[in-house]
Short mmCIF file of C-alpha atoms in Angstrom, two decimals:
data_model
loop_
_atom_site.label_atom_id
_atom_site.label_comp_id
_atom_site.label_asym_id
_atom_site.label_seq_id
_atom_site.Cartn_x
_atom_site.Cartn_y
_atom_site.Cartn_z
CA MET J 1 -30.47 -63.86 -60.90
CA ALA J 2 -30.42 -67.83 -60.98
CA LEU J 3 -27.08 -67.10 -63.08
CA PHE J 4 -25.55 -64.51 -60.87
CA VAL J 5 -26.57 -66.72 -57.60
CA MET J 6 -25.03 -69.93 -59.39
CA ILE J 7 -21.68 -68.18 -60.26
CA GLY J 8 -20.95 -65.77 -57.25
CA CYS J 9 -21.96 -68.30 -54.53
CA GLY J 10 -20.96 -71.16 -56.22
CA SER J 11 -17.57 -69.52 -56.55
CA ALA J 12 -16.97 -69.50 -53.12
CA MET J 13 -18.02 -73.15 -52.46
CA GLY J 14 -15.24 -75.07 -53.80
CA ILE J 15 -12.04 -73.15 -52.77
CA PRO J 16 -10.70 -73.05 -49.13
CA HIS J 17 -10.79 -69.40 -47.55
CA THR J 18 -7.47 -67.50 -48.32
CA SER J 19 -6.54 -64.14 -49.02
CA GLY J 20 -6.60 -65.33 -52.95
CA TRP J 21 -10.24 -66.71 -52.11
CA VAL J 22 -11.41 -63.30 -51.37
CA LEU J 23 -10.18 -61.87 -54.46
CA MET J 24 -11.71 -64.57 -56.56
CA VAL J 25 -15.04 -64.61 -54.98
CA SER J 26 -15.16 -60.60 -55.37
CA LEU J 27 -13.96 -60.75 -59.30
CA ALA J 28 -16.55 -63.75 -59.52
CA PHE J 29 -19.49 -61.62 -58.23
CA GLY J 30 -18.45 -58.40 -59.51
CA PHE J 31 -17.70 -59.52 -63.36
CA SER J 32 -20.86 -61.55 -62.94
CA ILE J 33 -22.79 -58.31 -63.07
CA VAL J 34 -20.98 -56.92 -65.78
CA ALA J 35 -21.72 -59.62 -68.14
CA LEU J 36 -25.08 -60.17 -67.28
CA ALA J 37 -26.20 -56.63 -67.01
CA TYR J 38 -24.87 -56.34 -70.85
CA ALA J 39 -27.14 -59.59 -71.43
CA SER J 40 -30.16 -58.50 -69.62
CA GLY J 41 -29.83 -54.34 -69.83
CA HIS J 42 -31.92 -54.01 -72.69
CA HIS J 43 -34.71 -56.07 -71.60
CA SER J 44 -35.05 -55.03 -68.06
CA GLY J 45 -32.29 -52.76 -67.39
CA GLY J 46 -30.01 -55.52 -65.82
CA HIS J 47 -31.03 -54.76 -61.98
CA ILE J 48 -30.17 -58.28 -60.96
CA ASN J 49 -30.90 -56.85 -57.31
CA CYS J 50 -34.04 -56.06 -55.49
CA ALA J 51 -32.46 -53.25 -53.67
CA VAL J 52 -31.19 -51.68 -56.89
CA THR J 53 -34.81 -52.05 -58.44
CA LEU J 54 -36.31 -50.06 -55.04
CA GLY J 55 -33.51 -47.59 -56.28
CA LEU J 56 -34.82 -47.30 -59.50
CA VAL J 57 -38.50 -46.96 -58.41
CA LEU J 58 -37.60 -44.35 -56.17
CA ALA J 59 -35.61 -42.49 -58.52
CA GLY J 60 -38.52 -42.49 -61.07
CA GLU J 61 -36.35 -44.82 -63.58
CA CYS J 62 -38.77 -47.71 -63.00
CA SER J 63 -42.42 -48.03 -62.90
CA LEU J 64 -43.85 -49.59 -59.56
CA ALA J 65 -45.50 -52.53 -61.17
CA GLN J 66 -42.31 -53.11 -63.10
CA GLY J 67 -40.54 -52.96 -59.85
CA VAL J 68 -42.72 -55.46 -58.33
CA GLY J 69 -42.63 -58.08 -61.15
CA ASN J 70 -38.93 -57.80 -61.23
CA PHE J 71 -38.80 -58.24 -57.61
CA VAL J 72 -40.95 -61.77 -57.73
CA ALA J 73 -38.62 -62.68 -60.67
CA GLN J 74 -35.50 -62.21 -58.81
CA MET J 75 -36.53 -63.99 -55.80
CA LEU J 76 -37.46 -67.06 -57.77
CA GLY J 77 -34.06 -66.98 -59.88
CA SER J 78 -32.01 -66.72 -56.58
CA ILE J 79 -33.98 -69.92 -55.17
CA LEU J 80 -33.34 -71.88 -58.55
CA GLY J 81 -29.55 -70.56 -58.78
CA ALA J 82 -29.17 -72.30 -55.08
CA ALA J 83 -31.19 -75.22 -56.10
CA ILE J 84 -28.77 -75.64 -59.02
CA LEU J 85 -25.67 -75.44 -56.76
CA CYS J 86 -26.97 -78.37 -54.91
CA LEU J 87 -26.88 -80.35 -58.17
CA ILE J 88 -23.69 -79.27 -58.79
CA TYR J 89 -21.57 -79.40 -55.58
CA PRO J 90 -22.15 -82.49 -52.97
CA LYS J 91 -22.51 -81.27 -49.31
CA GLY J 92 -19.10 -82.33 -48.44
CA ASN J 93 -17.45 -80.34 -51.28
CA ASP J 94 -19.09 -77.05 -49.65
CA VAL J 95 -16.37 -75.26 -48.16
CA THR J 96 -19.05 -72.80 -46.93
CA GLY J 97 -21.31 -75.03 -45.32
CA GLY J 98 -24.36 -73.20 -46.36
CA LEU J 99 -24.61 -72.41 -50.46
CA GLY J 100 -22.50 -69.02 -49.61
CA SER J 101 -25.29 -67.76 -47.49
CA ASN J 102 -24.37 -64.68 -45.81
CA ALA J 103 -23.59 -64.27 -42.02
CA VAL J 104 -21.92 -61.83 -39.71
CA GLY J 105 -18.48 -63.14 -39.44
CA GLU J 106 -16.61 -64.19 -35.94
CA GLY J 107 -15.39 -60.76 -34.08
CA TRP J 108 -17.38 -58.50 -35.79
CA GLU J 109 -20.96 -56.97 -34.59
CA TRP J 110 -24.30 -56.78 -35.98
CA TYR J 111 -23.65 -53.28 -36.24
CA ASN J 112 -20.18 -53.49 -38.25
CA ALA J 113 -22.25 -55.76 -40.93
CA LEU J 114 -25.05 -53.54 -40.86
CA ILE J 115 -23.30 -50.04 -41.72
CA GLY J 116 -20.83 -52.04 -43.99
CA GLU J 117 -24.15 -53.36 -45.95
CA ILE J 118 -25.88 -49.58 -45.94
CA MET J 119 -22.44 -48.06 -47.58
CA GLY J 120 -21.76 -51.28 -49.81
CA THR J 121 -25.26 -50.62 -51.24
CA PHE J 122 -24.80 -46.94 -51.63
CA LEU J 123 -21.91 -47.45 -53.66
CA LEU J 124 -23.55 -49.36 -56.02
CA MET J 125 -26.60 -47.36 -56.31
CA HIS J 126 -24.66 -44.51 -56.75
CA VAL J 127 -22.69 -45.72 -59.59
CA VAL J 128 -25.69 -47.27 -60.94
CA LEU J 129 -27.51 -43.61 -60.89
CA GLN J 130 -24.65 -41.95 -62.37
CA THR J 131 -23.77 -44.05 -65.17
CA ALA J 132 -26.82 -45.52 -66.25
CA CYS J 133 -29.23 -42.90 -65.50
CA HIS J 134 -28.09 -39.53 -65.56
CA ASP J 135 -28.51 -37.18 -68.31
CA LYS J 136 -24.68 -35.78 -68.52
CA SER J 137 -23.65 -39.39 -68.54
CA VAL J 138 -24.92 -40.61 -71.92
CA GLY J 139 -21.60 -40.46 -73.57
CA ASN J 140 -20.15 -43.26 -71.48
CA ARG J 141 -23.62 -45.19 -71.46
CA ALA J 142 -21.74 -48.12 -73.14
CA GLN J 143 -19.41 -48.30 -69.89
CA ALA J 144 -22.26 -48.53 -67.50
CA ALA J 145 -22.43 -52.22 -66.87
CA LEU J 146 -18.54 -52.12 -66.37
CA ALA J 147 -18.56 -49.58 -63.90
CA ILE J 148 -21.63 -51.12 -61.82
CA GLY J 149 -19.68 -54.79 -61.99
CA LEU J 150 -16.63 -52.96 -60.61
CA ALA J 151 -18.74 -51.67 -57.54
CA VAL J 152 -20.14 -54.87 -56.94
CA PHE J 153 -16.51 -56.11 -56.94
CA MET J 154 -15.12 -53.17 -54.71
CA ALA J 155 -18.10 -53.76 -52.12
CA HIS J 156 -17.29 -57.48 -51.92
CA VAL J 157 -13.55 -56.89 -51.59
CA MET J 158 -14.11 -54.89 -48.37
CA LEU J 159 -17.17 -56.97 -47.00
CA ILE J 160 -16.69 -60.46 -47.69
CA PRO J 161 -14.43 -60.70 -44.44
CA ILE J 162 -17.24 -58.94 -42.76
CA ASP J 163 -20.59 -60.95 -43.66
CA GLY J 164 -19.70 -62.59 -46.86
CA CYS J 165 -21.15 -59.26 -48.74
CA SER J 166 -24.45 -59.12 -49.55
CA ILE J 167 -25.67 -55.95 -50.89
CA ASN J 168 -28.47 -57.27 -52.73
CA PRO J 169 -31.29 -58.97 -50.65
CA THR J 170 -32.44 -61.49 -53.16
CA ARG J 171 -29.02 -62.84 -53.75
CA SER J 172 -29.30 -63.32 -49.63
CA PHE J 173 -32.57 -65.02 -49.74
CA GLY J 174 -32.25 -67.83 -52.29
CA PRO J 175 -28.86 -69.55 -50.93
CA ALA J 176 -30.34 -69.16 -47.09
CA LEU J 177 -33.61 -70.73 -47.90
CA VAL J 178 -32.14 -73.82 -49.89
CA ALA J 179 -29.55 -74.22 -47.12
CA GLN J 180 -32.08 -74.37 -44.53
CA ILE J 181 -33.36 -77.18 -46.27
CA ARG J 182 -30.62 -78.74 -47.46
CA TYR J 183 -28.44 -78.40 -44.06
CA ASN J 184 -30.87 -78.11 -41.86
CA LYS J 185 -29.25 -74.84 -40.65
CA THR J 186 -30.66 -71.73 -39.66
CA PRO J 187 -28.98 -69.01 -41.87
CA PHE J 188 -31.83 -66.57 -41.31
CA GLU J 189 -30.77 -65.46 -38.01
CA ASN J 190 -29.29 -62.45 -39.19
CA MET J 191 -31.24 -61.88 -42.14
CA TRP J 192 -32.65 -58.88 -41.29
CA ILE J 193 -29.36 -56.92 -41.76
CA PHE J 194 -28.93 -58.38 -45.53
CA TRP J 195 -32.63 -56.52 -46.07
CA VAL J 196 -32.55 -53.57 -44.07
CA GLY J 197 -28.73 -52.57 -44.74
CA PRO J 198 -29.18 -52.96 -48.64
CA LEU J 199 -32.67 -51.23 -48.85
CA ALA J 200 -31.43 -48.51 -46.67
CA GLY J 201 -28.30 -47.72 -48.88
CA ALA J 202 -29.99 -47.76 -52.11
CA ALA J 203 -32.45 -45.13 -50.88
CA LEU J 204 -30.07 -42.88 -49.40
CA ALA J 205 -28.31 -43.22 -52.64
CA VAL J 206 -31.45 -41.88 -54.45
CA ALA J 207 -31.50 -39.08 -51.72
CA THR J 208 -28.11 -38.00 -52.63
CA TYR J 209 -28.84 -38.37 -56.08
CA LYS J 210 -31.89 -36.16 -55.79
CA ALA J 211 -30.21 -33.65 -53.60
CA GLN J 212 -27.98 -32.69 -56.70
CA ASP J 213 -30.76 -30.67 -57.90
CA PHE J 214 -30.25 -28.27 -55.33
CA LEU J 215 -26.59 -27.66 -56.03
CA GLN J 216 -26.74 -26.79 -59.74
CA LYS J 217 -25.08 -23.52 -59.14
CA THR J 218 -21.85 -21.65 -59.36
CA VAL J 219 -20.42 -19.60 -56.40
CA GLN J 220 -17.61 -17.45 -57.09
CA GLY J 221 -16.56 -19.81 -60.13
CA ILE J 222 -16.97 -23.20 -58.05
CA SER J 223 -19.10 -25.19 -59.23
CA LEU J 224 -21.26 -26.87 -56.39
CA ILE J 225 -22.08 -30.17 -57.95
CA ALA J 226 -18.53 -30.79 -58.92
CA CYS J 227 -17.63 -30.20 -55.54
CA SER J 228 -20.30 -32.30 -54.06
CA ALA J 229 -19.22 -35.15 -56.74
CA GLU J 230 -15.85 -34.66 -55.46
CA PHE J 231 -17.08 -35.17 -51.95
CA VAL J 232 -18.70 -38.39 -52.38
CA ALA J 233 -16.35 -40.09 -54.66
CA MET J 234 -13.31 -39.44 -52.11
CA ALA J 235 -15.32 -40.57 -49.03
CA LEU J 236 -16.06 -44.17 -51.16
CA PHE J 237 -12.65 -44.58 -52.44
CA VAL J 238 -11.13 -43.96 -49.25
CA MET J 239 -13.52 -46.52 -47.81
CA ILE J 240 -13.11 -48.73 -50.21
CA GLY J 241 -9.40 -48.61 -50.96
CA CYS J 242 -8.46 -48.65 -47.61
CA GLY J 243 -11.07 -50.84 -46.27
CA SER J 244 -10.18 -53.57 -48.63
CA ALA J 245 -6.66 -53.48 -46.93
CA MET J 246 -7.76 -53.84 -43.26
CA GLY J 247 -9.69 -57.25 -43.46
CA ILE J 248 -7.14 -59.75 -44.92
CA PRO J 249 -3.77 -60.98 -43.77
CA HIS J 250 -0.87 -59.52 -45.59
CA THR J 251 0.25 -62.20 -48.23
CA SER J 252 1.22 -61.68 -51.72
CA GLY J 253 -2.09 -62.00 -53.08
CA TRP J 254 -3.31 -59.32 -50.52
CA VAL J 255 -1.20 -56.77 -52.58
CA LEU J 256 -2.97 -57.69 -55.72
CA MET J 257 -6.00 -57.45 -54.05
CA VAL J 258 -5.66 -54.16 -52.31
CA SER J 259 -4.27 -52.83 -55.76
CA LEU J 260 -7.11 -53.85 -57.80
CA ALA J 261 -9.66 -52.40 -55.45
CA PHE J 262 -7.47 -49.07 -55.47
CA GLY J 263 -7.71 -49.10 -59.47
CA PHE J 264 -10.93 -50.52 -59.96
CA SER J 265 -12.41 -48.11 -57.52
CA ILE J 266 -10.93 -45.19 -59.52
CA VAL J 267 -12.62 -46.81 -62.90
CA ALA J 268 -16.21 -46.77 -61.32
CA LEU J 269 -15.81 -43.29 -59.49
CA ALA J 270 -14.41 -41.63 -62.47
CA TYR J 271 -17.41 -42.84 -64.85
CA ALA J 272 -19.72 -41.76 -62.08
CA SER J 273 -18.59 -38.29 -61.28
CA GLY J 274 -16.60 -37.37 -64.38
CA HIS J 275 -19.67 -35.85 -65.85
CA HIS J 276 -19.91 -33.25 -62.94
CA SER J 277 -16.28 -32.72 -61.72
CA GLY J 278 -13.99 -34.65 -64.62
CA GLY J 279 -13.87 -37.20 -61.71
CA HIS J 280 -10.00 -35.84 -60.20
CA ILE J 281 -10.64 -37.86 -56.81
CA ASN J 282 -7.06 -36.75 -55.95
CA CYS J 283 -5.64 -32.97 -55.34
CA ALA J 284 -2.64 -34.09 -57.11
CA VAL J 285 -4.66 -34.69 -60.33
CA THR J 286 -6.55 -31.42 -59.37
CA LEU J 287 -3.18 -29.67 -59.18
CA GLY J 288 -1.94 -31.19 -62.44
CA LEU J 289 -5.28 -30.31 -64.16
CA VAL J 290 -4.88 -26.44 -63.13
CA LEU J 291 -1.47 -26.27 -64.29
CA ALA J 292 -2.20 -27.52 -67.40
CA GLY J 293 -5.16 -25.07 -67.75
CA GLU J 294 -7.83 -27.81 -68.02
CA CYS J 295 -9.44 -26.68 -64.69
CA SER J 296 -9.84 -23.23 -62.93
CA LEU J 297 -7.96 -22.16 -59.90
CA ALA J 298 -11.04 -21.36 -58.04
CA GLN J 299 -12.78 -24.88 -58.85
CA GLY J 300 -9.39 -26.47 -57.95
CA VAL J 301 -9.13 -24.91 -54.45
CA GLY J 302 -12.92 -25.97 -54.15
CA ASN J 303 -12.42 -29.90 -55.25
CA PHE J 304 -9.38 -29.92 -52.84
CA VAL J 305 -11.69 -28.78 -49.76
CA ALA J 306 -14.21 -31.42 -50.84
CA GLN J 307 -11.74 -33.94 -51.59
CA MET J 308 -9.84 -33.31 -47.98
CA LEU J 309 -13.43 -33.42 -46.24
CA GLY J 310 -14.35 -36.81 -48.33
CA SER J 311 -11.62 -38.42 -47.05
CA ILE J 312 -12.01 -37.71 -43.59
CA LEU J 313 -15.41 -39.03 -43.73
CA GLY J 314 -14.22 -42.12 -45.68
CA ALA J 315 -12.02 -43.21 -42.93
CA ALA J 316 -14.33 -42.20 -40.13
CA ILE J 317 -16.92 -44.48 -42.01
CA LEU J 318 -14.46 -47.12 -41.45
CA CYS J 319 -14.15 -46.73 -38.07
CA LEU J 320 -17.98 -47.81 -38.00
CA ILE J 321 -17.26 -50.81 -40.24
CA TYR J 322 -14.26 -52.27 -38.94
CA PRO J 323 -13.39 -53.01 -34.85
CA LYS J 324 -10.00 -51.71 -33.74
CA GLY J 325 -8.77 -55.27 -33.31
CA ASN J 326 -9.97 -56.37 -36.85
CA ASP J 327 -7.76 -53.49 -38.53
CA VAL J 328 -4.74 -55.73 -39.85
CA THR J 329 -3.17 -52.63 -40.73
CA GLY J 330 -3.28 -51.11 -37.32
CA GLY J 331 -4.18 -47.78 -38.93
CA LEU J 332 -6.67 -47.46 -41.36
CA GLY J 333 -4.51 -48.28 -43.97
CA SER J 334 -2.59 -45.15 -43.58
CA ASN J 335 0.57 -44.74 -45.39
CA ALA J 336 4.02 -45.36 -44.01
CA VAL J 337 7.51 -45.78 -45.18
CA GLY J 338 8.14 -49.64 -44.99
CA GLU J 339 10.86 -51.68 -42.75
CA GLY J 340 13.86 -51.47 -45.11
CA TRP J 341 13.31 -48.83 -47.31
CA GLU J 342 14.73 -45.33 -47.01
CA TRP J 343 12.43 -42.06 -47.26
CA TYR J 344 14.29 -41.08 -50.45
CA ASN J 345 12.77 -44.52 -51.88
CA ALA J 346 9.52 -43.70 -51.11
CA LEU J 347 9.65 -40.13 -52.26
CA ILE J 348 11.00 -41.16 -55.36
CA GLY J 349 8.55 -43.87 -55.88
CA GLU J 350 5.76 -41.50 -54.97
CA ILE J 351 7.03 -39.17 -57.51
CA MET J 352 7.00 -41.10 -60.31
CA GLY J 353 4.15 -43.18 -59.51
CA THR J 354 1.97 -39.71 -59.73
CA PHE J 355 3.89 -38.89 -62.86
CA LEU J 356 2.41 -42.14 -64.18
CA LEU J 357 -1.14 -41.49 -63.36
CA MET J 358 -0.79 -37.58 -64.53
CA HIS J 359 0.31 -38.62 -67.51
CA VAL J 360 -2.15 -40.94 -68.59
CA VAL J 361 -4.68 -38.27 -67.14
CA LEU J 362 -3.56 -35.70 -69.10
CA GLN J 363 -3.14 -37.62 -72.60
CA THR J 364 -6.57 -39.96 -72.48
CA ALA J 365 -8.51 -37.23 -70.61
CA CYS J 366 -7.13 -34.01 -72.20
CA HIS J 367 -5.19 -34.40 -75.50
CA ASP J 368 -7.19 -33.15 -78.15
CA LYS J 369 -5.96 -36.19 -80.57
CA SER J 370 -7.43 -38.47 -77.88
CA VAL J 371 -11.21 -37.89 -78.18
CA GLY J 372 -11.46 -40.78 -80.28
CA ASN J 373 -10.83 -42.76 -77.07
CA ARG J 374 -12.35 -40.65 -74.50
CA ALA J 375 -15.09 -43.00 -73.41
CA GLN J 376 -11.74 -45.27 -72.09
CA ALA J 377 -9.99 -42.59 -70.17
CA ALA J 378 -11.58 -43.61 -66.76
CA LEU J 379 -10.38 -47.23 -67.59
CA ALA J 380 -7.04 -45.96 -68.46
CA ILE J 381 -6.65 -44.21 -65.47
CA GLY J 382 -7.80 -46.60 -63.10
CA LEU J 383 -5.14 -49.12 -64.36
CA ALA J 384 -2.52 -46.60 -63.89
CA VAL J 385 -3.76 -46.01 -60.18
CA PHE J 386 -3.39 -50.24 -59.93
CA LEU J 387 -0.27 -50.17 -61.85
CA ALA J 388 1.48 -47.27 -59.34
CA HIS J 389 -0.01 -49.73 -56.16
CA VAL J 390 1.53 -53.16 -57.52
CA MET J 391 4.62 -51.15 -57.40
CA LEU J 392 4.53 -49.18 -54.26
CA ILE J 393 2.17 -51.15 -51.78
CA PRO J 394 5.67 -52.80 -50.48
CA ILE J 395 7.42 -49.74 -50.41
CA ASP J 396 4.97 -47.39 -48.48
CA GLY J 397 1.44 -48.60 -49.23
CA CYS J 398 1.44 -46.26 -51.87
CA SER J 399 -0.56 -42.88 -51.85
CA ILE J 400 0.06 -40.90 -55.30
CA ASN J 401 -2.82 -39.11 -53.62
CA PRO J 402 -2.22 -36.50 -50.61
CA THR J 403 -5.83 -36.53 -49.93
CA ARG J 404 -6.28 -40.28 -49.90
CA SER J 405 -3.25 -40.19 -47.31
CA PHE J 406 -4.35 -37.21 -45.19
CA GLY J 407 -7.76 -38.24 -44.21
CA PRO J 408 -6.87 -42.06 -42.81
CA ALA J 409 -3.92 -40.68 -40.94
CA LEU J 410 -5.95 -37.68 -39.10
CA VAL J 411 -8.48 -40.41 -37.82
CA ALA J 412 -6.21 -43.00 -37.24
CA GLN J 413 -4.26 -40.55 -34.82
CA ILE J 414 -7.38 -39.94 -33.04
CA ARG J 415 -8.64 -43.61 -32.87
CA TYR J 416 -5.35 -45.47 -32.42
CA ASN J 417 -3.36 -42.70 -30.61
CA LYS J 418 -0.24 -43.30 -33.10
CA THR J 419 1.51 -40.56 -35.23
CA PRO J 420 0.89 -41.82 -38.83
CA PHE J 421 1.86 -37.89 -39.67
CA GLU J 422 5.70 -38.85 -39.22
CA ASN J 423 6.33 -39.21 -42.81
CA MET J 424 3.06 -37.44 -44.25
CA TRP J 425 5.54 -34.82 -46.36
CA ILE J 426 6.35 -37.72 -48.43
CA PHE J 427 2.63 -38.32 -49.10
CA TRP J 428 2.01 -34.36 -50.46
CA VAL J 429 5.64 -33.45 -51.92
CA GLY J 430 5.93 -36.96 -53.65
CA PRO J 431 2.63 -36.56 -55.36
CA LEU J 432 2.49 -33.36 -56.14
CA ALA J 433 5.98 -33.07 -57.57
CA GLY J 434 4.86 -35.78 -59.77
CA ALA J 435 2.12 -34.34 -61.07
CA ALA J 436 3.76 -31.24 -62.16
CA LEU J 437 6.90 -33.06 -63.70
CA ALA J 438 3.96 -34.86 -65.67
CA VAL J 439 2.40 -31.36 -66.62
CA ALA J 440 5.69 -29.75 -67.70
CA THR J 441 6.23 -32.73 -69.97
CA TYR J 442 3.02 -32.59 -71.56
CA LYS J 443 3.82 -29.15 -72.32
CA ALA J 444 6.93 -29.86 -73.75
CA GLN J 445 5.46 -31.63 -76.17
CA ASP J 446 4.57 -28.52 -78.02
CA PHE J 447 7.91 -28.04 -78.90
CA LEU J 448 8.33 -31.39 -80.45
CA GLN J 449 5.43 -31.04 -83.35
CA LYS J 450 7.86 -31.11 -86.03
CA THR J 451 9.64 -33.74 -88.17
CA VAL J 452 13.01 -34.21 -88.79
CA GLN J 453 14.18 -36.48 -91.95
CA GLY J 454 10.73 -38.01 -91.89
CA ILE J 455 10.99 -39.03 -88.03
CA SER J 456 8.35 -37.46 -85.60
CA LEU J 457 10.05 -35.94 -82.76
CA ILE J 458 6.99 -36.36 -80.80
CA ALA J 459 6.26 -40.01 -82.03
CA CYS J 460 9.90 -40.67 -80.59
CA SER J 461 8.95 -38.92 -77.06
CA ALA J 462 6.06 -40.37 -76.79
CA GLU J 463 7.69 -43.95 -77.30
CA PHE J 464 10.42 -42.90 -74.58
CA VAL J 465 8.40 -42.12 -71.87
CA ALA J 466 5.82 -45.03 -72.34
CA MET J 467 8.98 -47.45 -72.41
CA ALA J 468 10.20 -45.75 -69.23
CA LEU J 469 7.15 -46.24 -67.53
CA PHE J 470 6.78 -49.56 -68.79
CA VAL J 471 10.00 -51.15 -67.48
#
């Protein structure tokens, strides 16, 4: 905890606040958790957060006595980390003016921050329970710290503009206490938000986790737990991905930040839901897997309905976190063809972006020969999503996911009385066609399983596709 506070808050203290600053600080907090969870997990479980400790106690994964001991240690570590920052940063060099303490930002209400903290910690605790605790995720246990750290990154990208992002009461307490002594300020004014929000979010995640026990059944060929996993994952994906785009002015650094938020969201959520549903989180991917014979038609329909409902819920949650005037996208991050681009530019971009994603899904998560790298499939898939966003955000905001596009567009139409459905067909036809094209290419490889004069045709085809996508 001392190192987490020192690095996380310290990263915020030395650089002026720009969109690049938000990305840098988010990466510092997220990657700190990755490194420190790997470094401490074999001793303590790597909680580094009293909300996580509470959640694990409620889930029966940590004893009450150990939870109390961890909490005391975390509080003392947070104070020590903040005190160390006083020795590193002179008062005049601390651009935060308070050792990176949390506070509700100007233009935001207390309830925006409270709901944001609840949902940000829900995301974190959900990923912790599904990747580090669930029996079915044992095969990916070595990647749990990575997924958890990426969840922390995602929450910070969304919440830093609102309240600096806590999702960790012990992280908030130490800097606030030391800053009160050093600067004679009162950073405890809204401290209750940074305790109630994270603790409530952790408890809500545990309740959702326990509720899955009642969904271990199949109805007419549809796994209810798979549908619930897709519903939760899609809601969180829309909340984080679109939310990351809504709070920061559009600069070149903004494109990178939003692309990383969408990509890393898929990494974390695929690890958290893959053992239940396969981690589709995209109806184009679901369609591709049905066409490839990797998912039944009935389950595909169930997943699609769950994804649509999850997308709408995620967009609705964003309305509670972001006031109208603070949404710099003006439409909950809805997709639209950009000025200077034609509809066919966006359509071809969506086809090829989804082809890239579906190609990576099929080759890393489905192909018999990639079994040895299966634990890294979610990482490869998330990076494919990142790559598509880097290319397509300037063109149409990047969909490659019809269900991600539908929810924000529907809720934005109600909230802003706009018509973001004008080009919606592009964000359905493009991704679905791209997924189908990737499946056709995947199936065509069956005809290339031969060698001609010492040349493997399938190796040549793999190099051809990879180079085309790379360029």
